[in-house]
């Protein structure tokens, strides 16, 4: 979380003289031509690489027929999302950018405070650092914007990014007390960003009340504040707040587009994100169950985990597509997308369970014994001692699992959901693109996935280093 | 959650309060009741789900038993593999299993080789080699495997808009009329061997040669241990084997001959040589290259996990870089790499199910087609899952046994 305190092991220019930069000649001698084998390899590979690069560049800029992508850009991104409702996505992006900016600003501010406490110099992450870390995302954005025909998308993206930066600045400028409100604001922005698209109907009020309840639990449960709340009063307050939220949501119904109507790249993102969020409790329960001393619980967990991990996702998706609805009494009340997400949740739960189990095993036994010794009850040992340490250690692996799930969301095309790969296929059903640009559309799709997955994996590696997983 | 943890502190709490607690509050009793309730709940839920399933199947007149397995499949597939519409469905499943196995096996072998090479290359002292390996790994690792498979199938082999392959291509041997590579729309032909005469005798002689070379290997090794003179056992054994094989081949008058791939008259089929489908090739290649990127990371991490002093000590003994890897680093590093590599193998085998997208006749694709032919889906999918579970279990069993044999035994 300490986003910008330079760790001691990295030469950051503070207190350590940078080694003199070698000349290009010396560098090449050291790294390319240090012995006969390497010289031969360098020359050979260099020639091959140059040829490949020339070929690639020619494909990208000269011979590549990008018209299928250019013409169908919106289709690829949003699929059949109702065009009249597009404003919802626009508002969503603004809100999510604001939320991301607030979170980023909050992280920067707290690490600045911590650096001040520890009396170490602090250098604030600049936009330049962001570009260096997330350049694939910016390249993807540039490609997308380069293919649009109007200026509107450029203005939109620029203003959304600017909004995020402003939110970050504002969060940083806030005093510590105000920052808590900022964090709450980030939550509200994220929630509103989700609901402006999906609408406030259905069970959406759950999300709102869960957020409010969590905030209230945090505020009223603050041990340090003088006015400690009585449990009954806390419960009443939370119940009342939830009731208010419920009432508000009941009145405030302004339509929306459920995930059944989402498609294109948007569906890939939503399916992956929804599945991993929904799978988390499943995986947590299965992981704890697998380490339980109760044989029934353990065997049930092991059965679930190993059964799911032993079969490919595609067989489970077929199950979801063909007869998942048959397990329920009424005649198939679930939509196709819902069934697919349910199956992906089931699938991811098993993998998350194994990841979380790894984290649980990494918690030293002495921690648990110490917690017993101070007389904590079993749920509290788990909630206060074990899980915080275990989950912190597995965050990078969780990101890795999300990347896998995101890549696996292409499998939805096999059960005829219109995610991006399916849309690509349908593009080549259009008369003018029957045989043109088959490689080009695939390259585009692959690049879109690559840019996001690569950025996430680099961030997770960064996080791993920061958290010092496996080093303490 | 609370169930699982309730008895966790029992050693402490139970010991301290045992006399004062009633039997209904003992950890043992509570855990028994809790588990019984859980099992009962799961059974009830399962029974309810199963009841719904049977009811819904009966309502929609779908059979609820496994009798369909003995019915004829009623469809044909382009690659035939001895497939015909009269075969019962269980035979179809077996053919699918065989195809899955074929793709998985070749994929695993290829992925291991490429992964090992790339993993070592990532640590090369040559900047260009290390960078290229890194680009390879990061490129493949972050792309969906399905996209890679589709790319190979559609962009490389079938349509060839990458202008490497025109629509149909025959590459001739220089100065002859024989092709060494034939590419047509969906088939790829390479030369193969055709049996002419005395093949059994030939292989018998080769077997003798192999036995002799194994004996030589042992002799050279022992001699090396006894006297310390260089063993050169690879040279000796392979040399003897090669000499025996060549002599046998010549003296038997050529038991095998090349069969060069050639196109049939309408140009759609291959009449000789070894033909493989583009679907198989694209699936196997794509999966191998994709999984290799993961294996390369495993290999790299394992090599880095070998203490640096080992490599330095080997250098101090003036071992060459190859010897350093062969005798010091890899034996220790690959031992660490075995468990994560098992996972990658399992992933690859499970990913062969993606061949259904490019029309490879693996078990998933065949099952899907048979469900399309009005065979009951739940039972078919159950059989399919069973097949993959057996695959996973067998692979992890074999490799775990192997893992146990190579792991370091600590005191």
JSON list of N, CA and C in Angstrom, two decimals, chain A residues 27 31 38 42 45 49 55 288 292-296 307 309-310 312 314-316 318 323 326-328 331 351 372 378 407 410 414 449-450 454 461, chain B residues 3-5 7-8 31 35 49 52-53 56-57 59 125-127 129 132 138 141-142 144 146 151 163 290 350 353 357 368 378 381 384-385 388-389 392:
[
{"chain": "A", "resi": 27, "resn": "UNK", "atom": "N", "xyz": [28.80, -1.22, -23.00]},
{"chain": "A", "resi": 27, "resn": "UNK", "atom": "CA", "xyz": [27.60, -1.98, -22.68]},
{"chain": "A", "resi": 27, "resn": "UNK", "atom": "C", "xyz": [27.42, -3.13, -23.66]},
{"chain": "A", "resi": 31, "resn": "UNK", "atom": "N", "xyz": [27.23, -7.02, -22.75]},
{"chain": "A", "resi": 31, "resn": "UNK", "atom": "CA", "xyz": [25.96, -7.74, -22.78]},
{"chain": "A", "resi": 31, "resn": "UNK", "atom": "C", "xyz": [25.66, -8.46, -24.09]},
{"chain": "A", "resi": 38, "resn": "UNK", "atom": "N", "xyz": [28.24, -15.89, -27.71]},
{"chain": "A", "resi": 38, "resn": "UNK", "atom": "CA", "xyz": [27.26, -14.82, -27.61]},
{"chain": "A", "resi": 38, "resn": "UNK", "atom": "C", "xyz": [27.32, -13.89, -28.81]},
{"chain": "A", "resi": 42, "resn": "UNK", "atom": "N", "xyz": [24.17, -13.19, -31.07]},
{"chain": "A", "resi": 42, "resn": "UNK", "atom": "CA", "xyz": [23.67, -11.83, -31.23]},
{"chain": "A", "resi": 42, "resn": "UNK", "atom": "C", "xyz": [23.48, -11.50, -32.70]},
{"chain": "A", "resi": 45, "resn": "UNK", "atom": "N", "xyz": [20.54, -13.74, -34.12]},
{"chain": "A", "resi": 45, "resn": "UNK", "atom": "CA", "xyz": [19.23, -13.34, -33.62]},
{"chain": "A", "resi": 45, "resn": "UNK", "atom": "C", "xyz": [18.90, -11.93, -34.04]},
{"chain": "A", "resi": 49, "resn": "UNK", "atom": "N", "xyz": [15.66, -10.97, -35.87]},
{"chain": "A", "resi": 49, "resn": "UNK", "atom": "CA", "xyz": [14.76, -10.03, -35.22]},
{"chain": "A", "resi": 49, "resn": "UNK", "atom": "C", "xyz": [14.46, -8.85, -36.14]},
{"chain": "A", "resi": 55, "resn": "UNK", "atom": "N", "xyz": [8.90, -7.19, -40.92]},
{"chain": "A", "resi": 55, "resn": "UNK", "atom": "CA", "xyz": [7.68, -7.86, -41.36]},
{"chain": "A", "resi": 55, "resn": "UNK", "atom": "C", "xyz": [6.49, -7.39, -40.52]},
{"chain": "A", "resi": 288, "resn": "UNK", "atom": "N", "xyz": [-11.19, -22.74, 4.13]},
{"chain": "A", "resi": 288, "resn": "UNK", "atom": "CA", "xyz": [-11.24, -22.96, 5.57]},
{"chain": "A", "resi": 288, "resn": "UNK", "atom": "C", "xyz": [-11.76, -24.37, 5.85]},
{"chain": "A", "resi": 292, "resn": "UNK", "atom": "N", "xyz": [-10.22, -27.71, 7.94]},
{"chain": "A", "resi": 292, "resn": "UNK", "atom": "CA", "xyz": [-10.94, -28.00, 9.18]},
{"chain": "A", "resi": 292, "resn": "UNK", "atom": "C", "xyz": [-10.54, -29.35, 9.73]},
{"chain": "A", "resi": 293, "resn": "UNK", "atom": "N", "xyz": [-10.74, -29.51, 11.06]},
{"chain": "A", "resi": 293, "resn": "UNK", "atom": "CA", "xyz": [-10.46, -30.81, 11.66]},
{"chain": "A", "resi": 293, "resn": "UNK", "atom": "C", "xyz": [-11.67, -31.72, 11.63]},
{"chain": "A", "resi": 294, "resn": "UNK", "atom": "N", "xyz": [-12.80, -31.19, 11.18]},
{"chain": "A", "resi": 294, "resn": "UNK", "atom": "CA", "xyz": [-14.01, -32.00, 11.10]},
{"chain": "A", "resi": 294, "resn": "UNK", "atom": "C", "xyz": [-14.00, -32.77, 9.79]},
{"chain": "A", "resi": 295, "resn": "UNK", "atom": "N", "xyz": [-14.00, -34.09, 9.84]},
{"chain": "A", "resi": 295, "resn": "UNK", "atom": "CA", "xyz": [-13.85, -34.85, 8.59]},
{"chain": "A", "resi": 295, "resn": "UNK", "atom": "C", "xyz": [-14.93, -34.57, 7.56]},
{"chain": "A", "resi": 296, "resn": "UNK", "atom": "N", "xyz": [-16.17, -34.40, 8.00]},
{"chain": "A", "resi": 296, "resn": "UNK", "atom": "CA", "xyz": [-17.26, -34.20, 7.03]},
{"chain": "A", "resi": 296, "resn": "UNK", "atom": "C", "xyz": [-17.03, -32.91, 6.25]},
{"chain": "A", "resi": 307, "resn": "UNK", "atom": "N", "xyz": [-13.03, -31.92, -7.64]},
{"chain": "A", "resi": 307, "resn": "UNK", "atom": "CA", "xyz": [-13.93, -32.19, -8.77]},
{"chain": "A", "resi": 307, "resn": "UNK", "atom": "C", "xyz": [-13.87, -31.06, -9.78]},
{"chain": "A", "resi": 309, "resn": "UNK", "atom": "N", "xyz": [-11.57, -28.69, -10.10]},
{"chain": "A", "resi": 309, "resn": "UNK", "atom": "CA", "xyz": [-10.26, -28.46, -10.69]},
{"chain": "A", "resi": 309, "resn": "UNK", "atom": "C", "xyz": [-9.85, -29.56, -11.66]},
{"chain": "A", "resi": 310, "resn": "UNK", "atom": "N", "xyz": [-10.54, -30.68, -11.59]},
{"chain": "A", "resi": 310, "resn": "UNK", "atom": "CA", "xyz": [-10.18, -31.78, -12.48]},
{"chain": "A", "resi": 310, "resn": "UNK", "atom": "C", "xyz": [-10.81, -31.69, -13.86]},
{"chain": "A", "resi": 312, "resn": "UNK", "atom": "N", "xyz": [-12.23, -29.34, -17.30]},
{"chain": "A", "resi": 312, "resn": "UNK", "atom": "CA", "xyz": [-12.04, -28.04, -17.96]},
{"chain": "A", "resi": 312, "resn": "UNK", "atom": "C", "xyz": [-13.27, -27.15, -17.78]},
{"chain": "A", "resi": 314, "resn": "UNK", "atom": "N", "xyz": [-14.76, -25.53, -19.89]},
{"chain": "A", "resi": 314, "resn": "UNK", "atom": "CA", "xyz": [-15.72, -25.63, -20.98]},
{"chain": "A", "resi": 314, "resn": "UNK", "atom": "C", "xyz": [-16.80, -26.67, -20.70]},
{"chain": "A", "resi": 315, "resn": "UNK", "atom": "N", "xyz": [-16.43, -27.78, -20.03]},
{"chain": "A", "resi": 315, "resn": "UNK", "atom": "CA", "xyz": [-17.46, -28.77, -19.72]},
{"chain": "A", "resi": 315, "resn": "UNK", "atom": "C", "xyz": [-18.47, -28.19, -18.74]},
{"chain": "A", "resi": 316, "resn": "UNK", "atom": "N", "xyz": [-17.96, -27.40, -17.79]},
{"chain": "A", "resi": 316, "resn": "UNK", "atom": "CA", "xyz": [-18.88, -26.77, -16.85]},
{"chain": "A", "resi": 316, "resn": "UNK", "atom": "C", "xyz": [-19.76, -25.75, -17.56]},
{"chain": "A", "resi": 318, "resn": "UNK", "atom": "N", "xyz": [-20.73, -25.92, -20.64]},
{"chain": "A", "resi": 318, "resn": "UNK", "atom": "CA", "xyz": [-21.77, -26.69, -21.34]},
{"chain": "A", "resi": 318, "resn": "UNK", "atom": "C", "xyz": [-22.87, -27.07, -20.37]},
{"chain": "A", "resi": 323, "resn": "UNK", "atom": "N", "xyz": [-28.09, -27.61, -19.12]},
{"chain": "A", "resi": 323, "resn": "UNK", "atom": "CA", "xyz": [-29.07, -28.16, -18.17]},
{"chain": "A", "resi": 323, "resn": "UNK", "atom": "C", "xyz": [-28.93, -27.65, -16.75]},
{"chain": "A", "resi": 326, "resn": "UNK", "atom": "N", "xyz": [-32.21, -27.10, -15.26]},
{"chain": "A", "resi": 326, "resn": "UNK", "atom": "CA", "xyz": [-33.00, -28.28, -14.94]},
{"chain": "A", "resi": 326, "resn": "UNK", "atom": "C", "xyz": [-32.89, -28.66, -13.46]},
{"chain": "A", "resi": 327, "resn": "UNK", "atom": "N", "xyz": [-31.88, -28.13, -12.79]},
{"chain": "A", "resi": 327, "resn": "UNK", "atom": "CA", "xyz": [-31.73, -28.46, -11.38]},
{"chain": "A", "resi": 327, "resn": "UNK", "atom": "C", "xyz": [-32.71, -27.67, -10.52]},
{"chain": "A", "resi": 328, "resn": "UNK", "atom": "N", "xyz": [-33.35, -26.66, -11.13]},
{"chain": "A", "resi": 328, "resn": "UNK", "atom": "CA", "xyz": [-34.26, -25.82, -10.37]},
{"chain": "A", "resi": 328, "resn": "UNK", "atom": "C", "xyz": [-35.69, -26.19, -10.73]},
{"chain": "A", "resi": 331, "resn": "UNK", "atom": "N", "xyz": [-39.26, -23.72, -14.75]},
{"chain": "A", "resi": 331, "resn": "UNK", "atom": "CA", "xyz": [-38.72, -24.00, -16.07]},
{"chain": "A", "resi": 331, "resn": "UNK", "atom": "C", "xyz": [-37.70, -22.95, -16.48]},
{"chain": "A", "resi": 351, "resn": "UNK", "atom": "N", "xyz": [-10.58, -22.70, -7.43]},
{"chain": "A", "resi": 351, "resn": "UNK", "atom": "CA", "xyz": [-9.19, -22.24, -7.59]},
{"chain": "A", "resi": 351, "resn": "UNK", "atom": "C", "xyz": [-8.82, -21.25, -6.49]},
{"chain": "A", "resi": 372, "resn": "UNK", "atom": "N", "xyz": [-5.08, -17.93, 20.89]},
{"chain": "A", "resi": 372, "resn": "UNK", "atom": "CA", "xyz": [-5.82, -18.73, 21.88]},
{"chain": "A", "resi": 372, "resn": "UNK", "atom": "C", "xyz": [-5.40, -18.34, 23.28]},
{"chain": "A", "resi": 378, "resn": "UNK", "atom": "N", "xyz": [-12.83, -18.76, 18.60]},
{"chain": "A", "resi": 378, "resn": "UNK", "atom": "CA", "xyz": [-12.38, -19.29, 17.32]},
{"chain": "A", "resi": 378, "resn": "UNK", "atom": "C", "xyz": [-12.69, -18.37, 16.14]},
{"chain": "A", "resi": 407, "resn": "UNK", "atom": "N", "xyz": [-8.97, -14.09, -19.13]},
{"chain": "A", "resi": 407, "resn": "UNK", "atom": "CA", "xyz": [-8.62, -14.74, -20.39]},
{"chain": "A", "resi": 407, "resn": "UNK", "atom": "C", "xyz": [-9.61, -15.85, -20.71]},
{"chain": "A", "resi": 410, "resn": "UNK", "atom": "N", "xyz": [-13.11, -15.70, -22.73]},
{"chain": "A", "resi": 410, "resn": "UNK", "atom": "CA", "xyz": [-13.30, -15.92, -24.17]},
{"chain": "A", "resi": 410, "resn": "UNK", "atom": "C", "xyz": [-14.05, -17.21, -24.43]},
{"chain": "A", "resi": 414, "resn": "UNK", "atom": "N", "xyz": [-17.93, -20.04, -26.93]},
{"chain": "A", "resi": 414, "resn": "UNK", "atom": "CA", "xyz": [-18.26, -21.41, -27.34]},
{"chain": "A", "resi": 414, "resn": "UNK", "atom": "C", "xyz": [-19.71, -21.73, -27.02]},
{"chain": "A", "resi": 449, "resn": "UNK", "atom": "N", "xyz": [-6.71, -8.02, -24.98]},
{"chain": "A", "resi": 449, "resn": "UNK", "atom": "CA", "xyz": [-6.54, -8.86, -23.80]},
{"chain": "A", "resi": 449, "resn": "UNK", "atom": "C", "xyz": [-5.13, -8.69, -23.23]},
{"chain": "A", "resi": 450, "resn": "UNK", "atom": "N", "xyz": [-4.17, -8.68, -24.15]},
{"chain": "A", "resi": 450, "resn": "UNK", "atom": "CA", "xyz": [-2.78, -8.63, -23.70]},
{"chain": "A", "resi": 450, "resn": "UNK", "atom": "C", "xyz": [-2.52, -7.38, -22.89]},
{"chain": "A", "resi": 454, "resn": "UNK", "atom": "N", "xyz": [-1.39, -7.97, -19.21]},
{"chain": "A", "resi": 454, "resn": "UNK", "atom": "CA", "xyz": [0.02, -7.67, -18.94]},
{"chain": "A", "resi": 454, "resn": "UNK", "atom": "C", "xyz": [0.15, -6.62, -17.86]},
{"chain": "A", "resi": 461, "resn": "UNK", "atom": "N", "xyz": [2.99, -8.34, -9.73]},
{"chain": "A", "resi": 461, "resn": "UNK", "atom": "CA", "xyz": [4.38, -8.62, -9.37]},
{"chain": "A", "resi": 461, "resn": "UNK", "atom": "C", "xyz": [4.94, -7.52, -8.47]},
{"chain": "B", "resi": 3, "resn": "UNK", "atom": "N", "xyz": [-18.46, -23.75, 12.05]},
{"chain": "B", "resi": 3, "resn": "UNK", "atom": "CA", "xyz": [-18.41, -25.17, 12.34]},
{"chain": "B", "resi": 3, "resn": "UNK", "atom": "C", "xyz": [-16.97, -25.67, 12.35]},
{"chain": "B", "resi": 4, "resn": "UNK", "atom": "N", "xyz": [-16.29, -25.28, 11.30]},
{"chain": "B", "resi": 4, "resn": "UNK", "atom": "CA", "xyz": [-14.96, -25.82, 11.13]},
{"chain": "B", "resi": 4, "resn": "UNK", "atom": "C", "xyz": [-14.04, -25.37, 12.24]},
{"chain": "B", "resi": 5, "resn": "UNK", "atom": "N", "xyz": [-14.28, -24.17, 12.75]},
{"chain": "B", "resi": 5, "resn": "UNK", "atom": "CA", "xyz": [-13.30, -23.65, 13.68]},
{"chain": "B", "resi": 5, "resn": "UNK", "atom": "C", "xyz": [-13.72, -23.89, 15.13]},
{"chain": "B", "resi": 7, "resn": "UNK", "atom": "N", "xyz": [-14.09, -26.45, 16.95]},
{"chain": "B", "resi": 7, "resn": "UNK", "atom": "CA", "xyz": [-13.33, -27.35, 17.80]},
{"chain": "B", "resi": 7, "resn": "UNK", "atom": "C", "xyz": [-11.85, -27.04, 17.76]},
{"chain": "B", "resi": 8, "resn": "UNK", "atom": "N", "xyz": [-11.48, -25.99, 17.02]},
{"chain": "B", "resi": 8, "resn": "UNK", "atom": "CA", "xyz": [-10.06, -25.69, 16.94]},
{"chain": "B", "resi": 8, "resn": "UNK", "atom": "C", "xyz": [-9.44, -25.43, 18.32]},
{"chain": "B", "resi": 31, "resn": "UNK", "atom": "N", "xyz": [-19.31, -30.95, 17.55]},
{"chain": "B", "resi": 31, "resn": "UNK", "atom": "CA", "xyz": [-18.80, -31.13, 16.19]},
{"chain": "B", "resi": 31, "resn": "UNK", "atom": "C", "xyz": [-19.52, -32.29, 15.52]},
{"chain": "B", "resi": 35, "resn": "UNK", "atom": "N", "xyz": [-21.53, -31.67, 12.15]},
{"chain": "B", "resi": 35, "resn": "UNK", "atom": "CA", "xyz": [-21.19, -32.38, 10.92]},
{"chain": "B", "resi": 35, "resn": "UNK", "atom": "C", "xyz": [-22.38, -33.17, 10.40]},
{"chain": "B", "resi": 49, "resn": "UNK", "atom": "N", "xyz": [-32.02, -31.28, -5.77]},
{"chain": "B", "resi": 49, "resn": "UNK", "atom": "CA", "xyz": [-31.54, -30.93, -7.11]},
{"chain": "B", "resi": 49, "resn": "UNK", "atom": "C", "xyz": [-31.74, -32.11, -8.06]},
{"chain": "B", "resi": 52, "resn": "UNK", "atom": "N", "xyz": [-35.34, -32.52, -8.97]},
{"chain": "B", "resi": 52, "resn": "UNK", "atom": "CA", "xyz": [-35.74, -31.53, -9.98]},
{"chain": "B", "resi": 52, "resn": "UNK", "atom": "C", "xyz": [-35.25, -31.94, -11.36]},
{"chain": "B", "resi": 53, "resn": "UNK", "atom": "N", "xyz": [-33.99, -32.39, -11.40]},
{"chain": "B", "resi": 53, "resn": "UNK", "atom": "CA", "xyz": [-33.40, -32.75, -12.69]},
{"chain": "B", "resi": 53, "resn": "UNK", "atom": "C", "xyz": [-34.20, -33.87, -13.33]},
{"chain": "B", "resi": 56, "resn": "UNK", "atom": "N", "xyz": [-37.60, -32.64, -14.45]},
{"chain": "B", "resi": 56, "resn": "UNK", "atom": "CA", "xyz": [-37.53, -31.82, -15.66]},
{"chain": "B", "resi": 56, "resn": "UNK", "atom": "C", "xyz": [-37.20, -32.64, -16.89]},
{"chain": "B", "resi": 57, "resn": "UNK", "atom": "N", "xyz": [-36.31, -33.63, -16.71]},
{"chain": "B", "resi": 57, "resn": "UNK", "atom": "CA", "xyz": [-35.94, -34.47, -17.85]},
{"chain": "B", "resi": 57, "resn": "UNK", "atom": "C", "xyz": [-37.14, -35.29, -18.30]},
{"chain": "B", "resi": 59, "resn": "UNK", "atom": "N", "xyz": [-40.24, -34.57, -17.85]},
{"chain": "B", "resi": 59, "resn": "UNK", "atom": "CA", "xyz": [-41.23, -33.67, -18.44]},
{"chain": "B", "resi": 59, "resn": "UNK", "atom": "C", "xyz": [-40.89, -33.35, -19.89]},
{"chain": "B", "resi": 125, "resn": "UNK", "atom": "N", "xyz": [23.21, -14.57, -20.40]},
{"chain": "B", "resi": 125, "resn": "UNK", "atom": "CA", "xyz": [24.01, -13.36, -20.20]},
{"chain": "B", "resi": 125, "resn": "UNK", "atom": "C", "xyz": [23.95, -12.47, -21.43]},
{"chain": "B", "resi": 126, "resn": "UNK", "atom": "N", "xyz": [23.42, -13.03, -22.51]},
{"chain": "B", "resi": 126, "resn": "UNK", "atom": "CA", "xyz": [23.26, -12.25, -23.74]},
{"chain": "B", "resi": 126, "resn": "UNK", "atom": "C", "xyz": [21.97, -11.45, -23.63]},
{"chain": "B", "resi": 127, "resn": "UNK", "atom": "N", "xyz": [22.08, -10.14, -23.66]},
{"chain": "B", "resi": 127, "resn": "UNK", "atom": "CA", "xyz": [20.93, -9.27, -23.44]},
{"chain": "B", "resi": 127, "resn": "UNK", "atom": "C", "xyz": [19.84, -9.54, -24.46]},
{"chain": "B", "resi": 129, "resn": "UNK", "atom": "N", "xyz": [19.17, -12.27, -26.21]},
{"chain": "B", "resi": 129, "resn": "UNK", "atom": "CA", "xyz": [18.50, -13.56, -25.99]},
{"chain": "B", "resi": 129, "resn": "UNK", "atom": "C", "xyz": [17.53, -13.45, -24.83]},
{"chain": "B", "resi": 132, "resn": "UNK", "atom": "N", "xyz": [14.47, -11.38, -25.85]},
{"chain": "B", "resi": 132, "resn": "UNK", "atom": "CA", "xyz": [13.58, -12.10, -26.76]},
{"chain": "B", "resi": 132, "resn": "UNK", "atom": "C", "xyz": [12.76, -13.13, -25.99]},
{"chain": "B", "resi": 138, "resn": "UNK", "atom": "N", "xyz": [6.09, -12.98, -21.99]},
{"chain": "B", "resi": 138, "resn": "UNK", "atom": "CA", "xyz": [5.05, -12.02, -21.64]},
{"chain": "B", "resi": 138, "resn": "UNK", "atom": "C", "xyz": [3.98, -11.94, -22.72]},
{"chain": "B", "resi": 141, "resn": "UNK", "atom": "N", "xyz": [1.90, -15.43, -22.39]},
{"chain": "B", "resi": 141, "resn": "UNK", "atom": "CA", "xyz": [1.28, -15.67, -21.09]},
{"chain": "B", "resi": 141, "resn": "UNK", "atom": "C", "xyz": [0.04, -14.80, -20.89]},
{"chain": "B", "resi": 142, "resn": "UNK", "atom": "N", "xyz": [0.03, -13.64, -21.50]},
{"chain": "B", "resi": 142, "resn": "UNK", "atom": "CA", "xyz": [-1.07, -12.72, -21.24]},
{"chain": "B", "resi": 142, "resn": "UNK", "atom": "C", "xyz": [-2.09, -12.67, -22.36]},
{"chain": "B", "resi": 144, "resn": "UNK", "atom": "N", "xyz": [-5.24, -14.84, -24.24]},
{"chain": "B", "resi": 144, "resn": "UNK", "atom": "CA", "xyz": [-6.09, -16.01, -23.98]},
{"chain": "B", "resi": 144, "resn": "UNK", "atom": "C", "xyz": [-5.70, -17.18, -24.90]},
{"chain": "B", "resi": 146, "resn": "UNK", "atom": "N", "xyz": [-7.44, -19.45, -26.11]},
{"chain": "B", "resi": 146, "resn": "UNK", "atom": "CA", "xyz": [-8.42, -19.66, -27.18]},
{"chain": "B", "resi": 146, "resn": "UNK", "atom": "C", "xyz": [-8.10, -18.76, -28.37]},
{"chain": "B", "resi": 151, "resn": "UNK", "atom": "N", "xyz": [-6.17, -18.14, -33.75]},
{"chain": "B", "resi": 151, "resn": "UNK", "atom": "CA", "xyz": [-5.23, -17.45, -34.64]},
{"chain": "B", "resi": 151, "resn": "UNK", "atom": "C", "xyz": [-4.47, -18.46, -35.49]},
{"chain": "B", "resi": 163, "resn": "UNK", "atom": "N", "xyz": [0.87, -13.70, -45.32]},
{"chain": "B", "resi": 163, "resn": "UNK", "atom": "CA", "xyz": [1.15, -14.26, -46.64]},
{"chain": "B", "resi": 163, "resn": "UNK", "atom": "C", "xyz": [2.30, -15.26, -46.62]},
{"chain": "B", "resi": 290, "resn": "UNK", "atom": "N", "xyz": [1.65, -21.72, -25.85]},
{"chain": "B", "resi": 290, "resn": "UNK", "atom": "CA", "xyz": [1.04, -21.00, -24.73]},
{"chain": "B", "resi": 290, "resn": "UNK", "atom": "C", "xyz": [1.55, -21.57, -23.41]},
{"chain": "B", "resi": 350, "resn": "UNK", "atom": "N", "xyz": [-6.32, -30.16, -20.01]},
{"chain": "B", "resi": 350, "resn": "UNK", "atom": "CA", "xyz": [-7.69, -29.66, -19.93]},
{"chain": "B", "resi": 350, "resn": "UNK", "atom": "C", "xyz": [-7.97, -28.68, -21.07]},
{"chain": "B", "resi": 353, "resn": "UNK", "atom": "N", "xyz": [-9.54, -29.29, -24.65]},
{"chain": "B", "resi": 353, "resn": "UNK", "atom": "CA", "xyz": [-10.98, -29.23, -24.91]},
{"chain": "B", "resi": 353, "resn": "UNK", "atom": "C", "xyz": [-11.32, -28.02, -25.78]},
{"chain": "B", "resi": 357, "resn": "UNK", "atom": "N", "xyz": [-13.33, -25.62, -30.84]},
{"chain": "B", "resi": 357, "resn": "UNK", "atom": "CA", "xyz": [-13.56, -24.39, -31.61]},
{"chain": "B", "resi": 357, "resn": "UNK", "atom": "C", "xyz": [-13.03, -24.51, -33.04]},
{"chain": "B", "resi": 368, "resn": "UNK", "atom": "N", "xyz": [-20.09, -32.93, -27.76]},
{"chain": "B", "resi": 368, "resn": "UNK", "atom": "CA", "xyz": [-20.95, -31.81, -28.09]},
{"chain": "B", "resi": 368, "resn": "UNK", "atom": "C", "xyz": [-21.79, -32.14, -29.33]},
{"chain": "B", "resi": 378, "resn": "UNK", "atom": "N", "xyz": [-27.30, -34.17, -19.79]},
{"chain": "B", "resi": 378, "resn": "UNK", "atom": "CA", "xyz": [-26.69, -34.36, -18.46]},
{"chain": "B", "resi": 378, "resn": "UNK", "atom": "C", "xyz": [-25.79, -35.58, -18.40]},
{"chain": "B", "resi": 381, "resn": "UNK", "atom": "N", "xyz": [-22.56, -35.03, -20.48]},
{"chain": "B", "resi": 381, "resn": "UNK", "atom": "CA", "xyz": [-21.60, -34.16, -19.81]},
{"chain": "B", "resi": 381, "resn": "UNK", "atom": "C", "xyz": [-20.99, -34.88, -18.62]},
{"chain": "B", "resi": 384, "resn": "UNK", "atom": "N", "xyz": [-18.33, -36.97, -19.93]},
{"chain": "B", "resi": 384, "resn": "UNK", "atom": "CA", "xyz": [-17.21, -36.11, -20.33]},
{"chain": "B", "resi": 384, "resn": "UNK", "atom": "C", "xyz": [-16.39, -35.67, -19.13]},
{"chain": "B", "resi": 385, "resn": "UNK", "atom": "N", "xyz": [-17.09, -35.24, -18.09]},
{"chain": "B", "resi": 385, "resn": "UNK", "atom": "CA", "xyz": [-16.37, -34.81, -16.88]},
{"chain": "B", "resi": 385, "resn": "UNK", "atom": "C", "xyz": [-15.61, -35.99, -16.28]},
{"chain": "B", "resi": 388, "resn": "UNK", "atom": "N", "xyz": [-12.36, -36.43, -18.10]},
{"chain": "B", "resi": 388, "resn": "UNK", "atom": "CA", "xyz": [-11.32, -35.46, -17.74]},
{"chain": "B", "resi": 388, "resn": "UNK", "atom": "C", "xyz": [-10.81, -35.70, -16.32]},
{"chain": "B", "resi": 389, "resn": "UNK", "atom": "N", "xyz": [-11.73, -36.11, -15.43]},
{"chain": "B", "resi": 389, "resn": "UNK", "atom": "CA", "xyz": [-11.28, -36.39, -14.07]},
{"chain": "B", "resi": 389, "resn": "UNK", "atom": "C", "xyz": [-10.27, -37.52, -14.07]},
{"chain": "B", "resi": 392, "resn": "UNK", "atom": "N", "xyz": [-7.01, -36.21, -15.31]},
{"chain": "B", "resi": 392, "resn": "UNK", "atom": "CA", "xyz": [-6.33, -35.40, -14.29]},
{"chain": "B", "resi": 392, "resn": "UNK", "atom": "C", "xyz": [-5.75, -36.30, -13.21]}
]
